[in-house]
Backbone as a ProteinNet text record, in pm:
[ID]
protein_1_A
[PRIMARY]
MKIYDENIDIRELAEVYDANSKDAFVSLYIDTFDEKFINKRREACSSILRKDMQLYTNFEKTMEMIYDYIDKNRKHNIIIFASYINKFFKAYKISIPIENLFVVDSSPYIRPIVESMDKYERYGLILINSHKAKMYIVY
[TERTIARY]
-2571.7	-2526.6	-2488.3	-2376.9	-2325.4	-2383.2	-2438.1	-2511.5	-2415.3	-2377.9	-2282.3	-2159.7	-2039.4	-1910.2	-1953.4	-1918.9	-1932.5	-1849.1	-1760.6	-1692	-1740.6	-1857.7	-1933	-1968.7	-1911.7	-1946.6	-2034.5	-2162.5	-2241.2	-2200.2	-2182.8	-2164.4	-2026.7	-1919.1	-1793.4	-1818.3	-1867.8	-1893.4	-1977.7	-2067.8	-2160.3	-2079.9	-1978.5	-1890.3	-1793.1	-1765.5	-1662.8	-1712.2	-1635.5	-1680.1	-1546.6	-1549.2	-1446.2	-1461.8	-1328	-1343.7	-1381.5	-1360.2	-1388.9	-1517	-1605.1	-1722.3	-1719.9	-1600.3	-1576.9	-1638.2	-1662	-1718.2	-1571.7	-1527.1	-1402.5	-1417.4	-1538.6	-1565.2	-1638.4	-1585.4	-1664.3	-1719.5	-1852.8	-1923	-1966.1	-1920	-1965.7	-2027.8	-2150.3	-2224.5	-2229.4	-2168.7	-2158	-2190.6	-2280.7	-2342.8	-2243.8	-2146.5	-2039.2	-1973.9	-1885.8	-1826.5	-1892.8	-1939.6	-2014	-1921.1	-1831.2	-1726	-1785.9	-1897.3	-1972.7	-2027.5	-2100.8	-2152	-2063	-1952.5	-1852.2	-1787.6	-1739.2	-1679	-1777.4	-1902.9	-2002.4	-2011.9	-2029.6	-2034.8	-1892.5	-1782.6	-1668.3	-1646.9	-1689	-1680.4	-1759.8	-1882.2	-1973.7	-1928.7	-1879.3	-1827.1	-1693.8	-1598.9	-1477.9	-1509.9	-1606.5	-1635.5	-1675.7	-1759.6	-1805.7	-1691.8	-1602.6	-1499	-1377.2	-1373.4	-1254.7	-1253.1	-1357.9	-1368	-1277.6	-1271	-1178.1	-1075	-946.3	-836.5	-804.8	-805.6	-810.1	-897.2	-1018.4	-1134.4	-1101.8	-1063.8	-1056.2	-922.8	-818.7	-716	-740.7	-813.1	-861.6	-941.5	-1044.6	-1138.4	-1055.5	-970.7	-880.3	-796	-727.1	-651.4	-752	-848	-943.6	-992.1	-1031.8	-1071	-967.2	-831.1	-720	-720.5	-747.6	-761	-874.2	-984.3	-1103.8	-1079.1	-1019.8	-984.2	-895.8	-794.4	-697	-760.7	-867.3	-930.2	-1028	-1103.7	-1202.2	-1123.1	-1004.8	-940.9	-901.5	-889.7	-875.5	-991.9	-1106.5	-1240.3	-1357.4	-1334.3	-1427.3	-1564.3	-1549.6	-1650	-1768.6	-1740.4	-1821.2	-1894.8	-2021.5	-2082.9	-2007.7	-1969.8	-1891.5	-1949.5	-1919.5	-1942.8	-1817.4	-1779.8	-1656.2	-1679.1	-1605.9	-1601.3	-1471.8	-1424.4	-1293	-1272.9	-1153	-1124.3	-965.8	-905.4	-753.1	-722.7	-765.4	-724.4	-746.6	-854.8	-876.7	-809.8	-729.3	-663.5	-761.3	-857.6	-976.5	-1022.9	-1021.4	-1069.2	-1116.3	-1237.5	-1320.9	-1387.1	-1366.3	-1431.5	-1495.9	-1615.2	-1685.1	-1757.6	-1723.8	-1796.7	-1904.6	-2037.3	-2154.6	-2212.9	-2299.4	-2367.6	-2504.1	-2551.6	-2696.6	-2683.2	-2786.5	-2783.5	-2803.5	-2746	-2733.6	-2761.9	-2831.9	-2828.3	-2709.3	-2659.5	-2527.1	-2569.9	-2475.5	-2481.3	-2334.5	-2329.1	-2197	-2222.8	-2193.3	-2195.1	-2074.2	-2047.4	-1948.6	-2007.3	-1974.2	-2015.9	-1898.5	-1948	-1866.5	-1842.4	-1906.1	-1917.2	-1951.9	-1921	-1970.2	-2120.8	-2181	-2317.4	-2357.7	-2425.7	-2450.1	-2605.5	-2680.5	-2818.2	-2857.7	-2812.6	-2845.2	-2806.8	-2695.7	-2660.5	-2760	-2782.9	-2891.7	-3020.3	-3070.8	-3195.8	-3201.5	-3087.8	-3074.2	-3052.9	-2977.6	-2980.2	-3100	-3178.8	-3339.5	-3403.8	-3384.4	-3458	-3409.6	-3282.8	-3228.7	-3174.9	-3249.6	-3227.5	-3190.8	-3093.3	-3062.8	-3155.4	-3179.9	-3262.2	-3168.1	-3190	-3114.4	-3210.6	-3162.7	-3246.3	-3179.6	-3230.5	-3180	-3251.6	-3176.4	-3256.6	-3184.7	-3287.3	-3236.5	-3305.5	-3223.2	-3303.2	-3225.4	-3260.4	-3201.6	-3056.8	-2987.8	-2853.4	-2758.1	-2819.4	-2722.4	-2826.9	-2726	-2813.9	-2725	-2804.7	-2731.8	-2818.2	-2704.6	-2742.6	-2711.6	-2808.6	-2794.8	-2833.8	-2757.1	-2802.4	-2874.6	-2977.4	-3057.8	-3088.8	-3057.2	-3094.2	-3232.5
95.3	241.2	275	336.3	389.4	528.7	558.8	688	775.1	726.9	809	711	804.9	734.2	670.3	547	461.7	506.3	592.4	646.4	764.7	806.9	914.4	860.3	929.9	873.8	991.9	982	1090	1127.8	1013.9	1033	1119	1067.4	1137.2	1286.5	1319.1	1454	1531.7	1464.5	1547.8	1572.4	1523.2	1546.7	1642.7	1705	1767.2	1926.2	1999.3	2150.5	2231.8	2360	2427.8	2464.5	2440.4	2450.7	2585.7	2686.3	2830.5	2870	2787.5	2824.5	2912.9	2934.3	3022.9	2974.7	3051.9	3009.2	2969.1	2844.9	2798.5	2686.5	2638.8	2521	2573.9	2537	2553.5	2422.3	2431	2304.7	2345.8	2261.6	2277.6	2172.6	2182.8	2093.2	2145.9	2054.6	2117.6	2012.9	2050.5	1958.4	1997.1	1916.5	1929.5	2060.3	2113.2	2250.9	2363.5	2445.6	2566	2685.8	2726.4	2834.5	2966.5	2996.5	3116.1	3132.3	3006.9	2994.2	3012.5	2918.7	2934.2	3062.8	3135.2	3260.9	3356.7	3363.8	3458.9	3446.6	3311.7	3279.9	3318.6	3289.5	3305.6	3472.5	3547.7	3695.6	3747.6	3698.7	3726.7	3700.6	3575.1	3543.9	3604.6	3635.8	3700	3852.2	3912.8	4049.1	4052.7	3937.1	3941.9	3903.4	3815	3747.2	3843.8	3946.4	4037.8	4116.3	4134	4195.9	4120.2	3997.2	3917	3849.5	3880.7	3857.6	3707.5	3638.1	3522.6	3423.9	3456.2	3392.9	3415.8	3536.1	3536	3475.9	3477.1	3395.7	3262.9	3195.6	3075.4	3021.9	3113.5	3108.1	3098	3180.4	3190.7	3065.1	3010.2	2898.3	2769.7	2780.7	2659.8	2650.5	2771.5	2768.4	2721.9	2761.4	2701	2556.3	2486.9	2354.6	2295	2360.3	2311.7	2322.7	2436.1	2456.1	2361.2	2312.7	2212.8	2085.4	2050.6	1929.9	1925.9	2049.7	2057.7	2063.1	2114.5	2108.8	1971.1	1875.9	1743.4	1658.5	1707.8	1644.1	1719.5	1774.2	1865.5	1811.4	1670.3	1626.5	1551.1	1555.3	1477.6	1569.5	1524.6	1605.5	1574.3	1673.6	1679.6	1730.4	1689.1	1733.7	1750.7	1863.6	1899.5	1963.2	1921.2	1970.2	2015.9	2129.8	2184.1	2286.3	2280	2383.3	2390.5	2483.1	2489.7	2498.3	2589	2609.5	2491.2	2394.6	2278.2	2161.8	2175	2073.8	1963.6	1994	1901.3	1926.5	1812.5	1815.4	1669.1	1661.7	1563.2	1583.7	1519.7	1526.4	1392.2	1396.4	1279.6	1306.5	1211.6	1193.5	1140.7	1203.5	1132.9	1126.9	1035	1001.6	1053.3	1119.8	1178.9	1338.9	1401.3	1542.6	1601	1701.3	1781.1	1930	2001.3	2142.1	2218.4	2318.6	2377.5	2458.5	2435.5	2483.5	2522.6	2639.3	2684.7	2752.8	2690.8	2725.5	2743.1	2863.3	2881.4	2885.8	2786.6	2780.7	2715.4	2687.7	2639.1	2490.8	2417.4	2271.3	2261.1	2123.8	2099	2086.8	2130.5	2143.4	2009.7	1912.5	1785.5	1757.7	1853.4	1832.5	1770.3	1833.7	1778.9	1639.9	1598.5	1457.4	1366.5	1393.5	1327.3	1302	1417.8	1419.9	1331.7	1333.2	1252.2	1110.9	1076.6	943.6	876.7	966.7	911.5	885.7	983.1	972.6	846.2	824	711.1	598.7	565.2	461	338.9	281.2	118.8	22.9	-76.6	-192.5	-319.7	-421.3	-547.5	-630.4	-737.6	-824.4	-963.1	-1060.7	-1193.1	-1285.9	-1353.7	-1458.2	-1597.7	-1687	-1815.1	-1927.1	-2030.9	-2156.1	-2271.2	-2389.9	-2506.5	-2519.2	-2451.4	-2470.5	-2342.2	-2216.3	-2110.3	-1996.4	-1886	-1766.8	-1648.2	-1552.8	-1430.2	-1311.8	-1228.1	-1091.2	-984.9	-893	-758.3	-639.9	-537.9	-410.4	-322.4	-281.4	-194.1	-61.3	41.7	194.4	219.2
-2529.7	-2548.4	-2399.6	-2394	-2267.9	-2251.1	-2142.6	-2131.7	-2043.7	-1933.5	-1834.9	-1831.7	-1805.1	-1780.4	-1662.2	-1637.9	-1521.8	-1405.4	-1433.3	-1303.9	-1244.9	-1274.9	-1196.5	-1066.2	-966.5	-837.5	-761.8	-766.4	-711.2	-564.2	-480	-342.7	-328.4	-391.8	-399.5	-413.2	-529.6	-586.4	-479	-421.7	-298.5	-187.6	-168	-37.8	-66.7	-194.9	-220.7	-195.7	-125.6	-117.2	-79.9	-89	-52.6	97.4	153.2	314	366.3	303.9	325.6	270.7	228.5	161.1	47.5	-14.6	-121	-259.9	-358.7	-488.4	-576.1	-535.5	-589.4	-705.4	-718.6	-804.4	-945.4	-1045.1	-1175.3	-1215.8	-1242	-1291.7	-1444.2	-1543.6	-1672	-1734.6	-1800.7	-1862.4	-2010.3	-2098.3	-2235.7	-2347.5	-2419.1	-2524.3	-2648.7	-2675.9	-2761.5	-2719.4	-2804.2	-2763.2	-2820.1	-2736.6	-2756.6	-2692.9	-2770.4	-2735.5	-2691.2	-2767.6	-2746.9	-2625.5	-2583.6	-2444.2	-2337.6	-2349.6	-2239.9	-2229.7	-2339.7	-2323.2	-2255.1	-2293.3	-2236.7	-2096.9	-2068.5	-1911	-1829.2	-1911.8	-1835	-1815.9	-1898.7	-1909.5	-1776.7	-1776.4	-1653.3	-1527.6	-1512.6	-1392.2	-1355.8	-1437.5	-1417.1	-1386.1	-1437.2	-1373.6	-1237.9	-1211.8	-1057.2	-964.2	-1003.2	-902.4	-903.4	-1013.5	-988.4	-854.8	-778.2	-656	-547.1	-569.2	-483.9	-558.6	-545.4	-634.5	-616.6	-498.9	-486.8	-565.1	-550.8	-624.6	-778.8	-814.6	-960.8	-1026	-932.9	-982.6	-992.7	-899.6	-891.8	-1018.9	-1045.8	-1163.9	-1288.7	-1322.5	-1441.9	-1451.9	-1344.5	-1340.2	-1365.2	-1323.6	-1336.1	-1473.2	-1532.2	-1667	-1774.4	-1718.6	-1813.5	-1808.2	-1691.9	-1683.1	-1778.8	-1767.1	-1828	-1981.6	-2045.7	-2166.4	-2214.6	-2123.8	-2183.1	-2201.6	-2117.6	-2136.4	-2255.6	-2263.9	-2377.9	-2524.4	-2533.5	-2660.2	-2709.7	-2614.4	-2657.5	-2676.7	-2637.4	-2629.4	-2680.2	-2794.4	-2851	-2917	-2942.6	-3013.6	-2918.2	-2782.2	-2695.5	-2603.1	-2558.9	-2449.7	-2325.7	-2241.8	-2141.1	-2018.1	-1900.9	-1778.8	-1691.3	-1648	-1579	-1439.9	-1345.7	-1221.2	-1190.2	-1162	-1146.3	-1048.4	-973.4	-886.1	-873.5	-914.5	-911.4	-764.1	-677.5	-549.1	-464	-495.2	-427.1	-503.5	-597.4	-674	-705.9	-773.2	-799.1	-949.8	-1016.5	-1166	-1193.9	-1222.7	-1274.9	-1412.5	-1514.2	-1639.3	-1673.2	-1730	-1774.9	-1922.8	-2005.9	-2138.1	-2122.1	-2171.7	-2176.5	-2320.1	-2330.6	-2465.4	-2481.3	-2378.1	-2395.2	-2408.1	-2475.3	-2486.1	-2362.2	-2336.4	-2207.5	-2235.7	-2147.9	-2164.6	-2112	-2190.6	-2147	-2025.4	-1913.4	-1793.9	-1742.9	-1680.7	-1622.9	-1491	-1393.5	-1244.6	-1167.6	-1102.7	-1014.9	-857.1	-770.2	-639	-562.3	-429	-327.4	-338.2	-430	-454.5	-594.1	-625.2	-758.5	-768.8	-899.6	-911.2	-980	-887	-941.4	-991.8	-949.7	-976.2	-1107.7	-1219.8	-1351.9	-1369.5	-1316.6	-1319	-1258.1	-1140.1	-1062.9	-1125.2	-1184.6	-1244.3	-1382.7	-1444.6	-1559.3	-1527.7	-1426.2	-1376.1	-1348.1	-1291.1	-1272.8	-1392.2	-1508.3	-1616	-1705.4	-1685.1	-1769.5	-1666	-1591.6	-1490.1	-1558.9	-1491.9	-1540.4	-1480.6	-1575.5	-1539.9	-1566.3	-1466.3	-1471.6	-1559.6	-1648.8	-1720.7	-1723.6	-1662.8	-1654.5	-1731.2	-1831.1	-1899.7	-1865.1	-1821.4	-1784	-1832.3	-1891.1	-1930.6	-1866.5	-1898.3	-1826.9	-1835.9	-1948.3	-1962	-1935.2	-1926.1	-1916.7	-1884.6	-1815.2	-1792.7	-1847.8	-1884	-1941.7	-1855.3	-1836.9	-1754.4	-1841.7	-1862.8	-1934	-1848.1	-1870.9	-1820.6	-1921.5	-1895.5	-2002.6	-1952.6	-2041.2	-2004.1	-2052.8
[MASK]
+++++++++++++++++++++++++++++++++++++++++++++++++++++++++++++++++++++++++++++++++++++++++++++++++++++++++++++++++++++++++++++++++++++++++++

């Protein structure tokens, strides 16, 4: 069973941030598609970000990018990190249940991934006999 998309690079995500320290990144963890949860959080964030037109515009365009992706992947548990103004979009399909989370910040919010990776740590298993060897990755 593949738990995480193997392309998740925690180090790369940890180095990503908004150069002006503005709340320009949306991090979305969604256990299948929960439109009510997303819309409620979107409305709350929009009302706060309206005070800064640049942040508000970035947020709305970032949400368009996110909805475009979700529309094609509604049946999967998904993690998305996106920022229109920073030209950044990463989405990952995962096979473990996750708690719905919607964060707007100056960088991708990766703590839940790190905690889950510790919980579902990979182990290597090597079986050897006199004729052959097999290697397995176990979660």
